[in-house]
Short mmCIF file of C-alpha atoms in Angstrom, two decimals:
data_model
loop_
_atom_site.label_atom_id
_atom_site.label_comp_id
_atom_site.label_asym_id
_atom_site.label_seq_id
_atom_site.Cartn_x
_atom_site.Cartn_y
_atom_site.Cartn_z
CA MET A 22 0.00 0.00 0.00
CA LEU A 23 1.16 3.49 -0.76
CA PHE A 24 -0.49 4.94 2.34
CA ASP A 25 0.92 4.82 5.86
CA ALA A 26 -2.46 5.23 7.56
CA LEU A 27 -6.09 6.09 6.93
CA ILE A 28 -8.01 8.79 8.79
CA LEU A 29 -11.77 8.91 8.36
CA PRO A 30 -13.12 12.32 9.47
CA ASP A 31 -16.48 12.71 11.18
CA GLY A 32 -19.62 13.64 9.27
CA GLU A 33 -22.96 12.06 8.45
CA SER A 34 -22.72 13.33 4.88
CA GLY A 35 -19.50 11.35 4.45
CA VAL A 36 -21.25 8.15 5.42
CA GLY A 37 -24.00 8.81 2.91
CA THR A 38 -21.49 9.61 0.20
CA LEU A 39 -19.15 6.66 0.75
CA ASP A 40 -21.48 3.95 2.04
CA GLY A 41 -22.61 1.47 -0.53
CA HIS A 42 -19.92 2.34 -3.06
CA ALA A 43 -17.55 -0.53 -3.75
CA HIS A 44 -14.34 1.44 -4.22
CA PRO A 45 -14.19 3.30 -0.86
CA LEU A 46 -15.16 0.15 1.05
CA GLN A 47 -12.57 -1.89 -0.84
CA PHE A 48 -9.91 0.74 -0.11
CA LEU A 49 -10.80 0.54 3.58
CA ARG A 50 -10.51 -3.26 3.49
CA LEU A 51 -7.14 -3.03 1.75
CA GLN A 52 -5.82 -0.66 4.41
CA TYR A 53 -6.96 -3.17 7.03
CA TRP A 54 -5.50 -6.19 5.20
CA HIS A 55 -2.18 -4.41 4.75
CA CYS A 56 -2.17 -3.96 8.52
CA LYS A 57 -2.10 -0.17 8.28
CA PRO A 58 -3.38 2.08 11.09
CA ILE A 59 -6.95 3.30 10.71
CA LEU A 60 -8.36 6.24 12.69
CA ALA A 61 -12.13 6.71 12.41
CA PHE A 62 -13.98 9.66 13.90
CA GLY A 63 -17.65 9.69 14.85
CA ALA A 64 -20.14 8.82 12.14
CA LEU A 65 -17.50 7.48 9.74
CA GLN A 66 -16.94 4.59 12.16
CA ALA A 67 -20.04 3.10 10.51
CA LEU A 68 -17.97 2.49 7.38
CA LEU A 69 -15.84 0.01 9.33
CA ALA A 70 -18.91 -2.11 9.94
CA ASP A 71 -20.06 -1.67 6.35
CA ALA A 72 -16.64 -2.86 5.17
CA GLN A 73 -16.88 -5.75 7.67
CA ILE A 74 -13.70 -4.70 9.47
CA PRO A 75 -13.35 -6.61 12.76
CA MET A 76 -13.23 -4.38 15.84
CA THR A 77 -10.84 -6.73 17.66
CA LEU A 78 -8.09 -9.15 16.76
CA ALA A 79 -8.93 -12.82 16.20
CA ASP A 80 -8.11 -13.63 19.85
CA GLY A 81 -10.49 -10.91 21.07
CA SER A 82 -7.77 -8.46 22.11
CA PRO A 83 -7.87 -4.83 21.00
CA ASP A 84 -6.42 -3.95 17.60
CA GLU A 85 -3.88 -1.23 18.43
CA GLY A 86 -3.95 -0.12 14.80
CA LEU A 87 -7.69 0.57 14.83
CA ILE A 88 -8.44 3.83 16.64
CA LEU A 89 -12.04 4.96 17.19
CA ALA A 90 -12.66 8.47 18.48
CA ASN A 91 -15.03 11.40 18.61
CA ALA A 92 -14.18 15.00 17.77
CA ALA A 93 -13.81 15.95 21.43
CA ASP A 94 -10.91 13.49 21.73
CA ALA A 95 -9.24 14.46 18.45
CA ASP A 96 -5.89 15.49 19.94
CA GLU A 97 -5.47 12.20 21.79
CA ALA A 98 -6.72 10.19 18.82
CA VAL A 99 -4.33 11.81 16.37
CA ALA A 100 -1.44 11.29 18.80
CA ALA A 101 -2.44 7.61 19.10
CA CYS A 102 -2.60 7.36 15.30
CA PHE A 103 0.90 8.84 14.92
CA SER A 104 2.17 6.43 17.57
CA SER A 105 0.46 3.59 15.73
CA MET A 106 2.10 4.70 12.48
CA ALA A 107 5.51 4.27 14.11
CA ALA A 108 4.84 0.53 14.14
CA HIS A 109 4.31 0.82 10.36
CA ARG A 110 2.05 -2.24 10.30
CA HIS A 111 -0.02 -4.13 12.84
CA TYR A 112 0.80 -7.75 12.16
CA GLY A 113 -1.39 -8.96 15.01
CA ARG A 114 -4.33 -8.86 12.63
CA ASP A 115 -5.40 -12.29 11.53
CA ASN A 116 -5.06 -12.01 7.77
CA GLN A 117 -6.65 -15.40 7.29
CA ARG A 118 -10.00 -14.23 8.68
CA SER A 119 -12.60 -13.64 6.03
CA VAL A 120 -13.45 -10.00 5.41
CA ALA A 121 -15.90 -9.67 2.53
#
């Protein structure tokens, strides 16, 4: 992947625009499969479910590369995302799990 991380900003209009379109959801899945950090704010967190991205690792532990936040916690979330980017990839993700 050419991207080091993916940040999904908040906004209901973004969900309406991106949801149901194959290309944005496929891009989100590819970021996940390539073990890249993903930061999702507010309403755009719904795209993770639409893309069938697991919220935890296969063993049930938290995925340190998947950061969910609201706008009020933006500073902490962005700092966590940058910290997550330092790992480059999050190999704890079970790449054998089926994500449609």
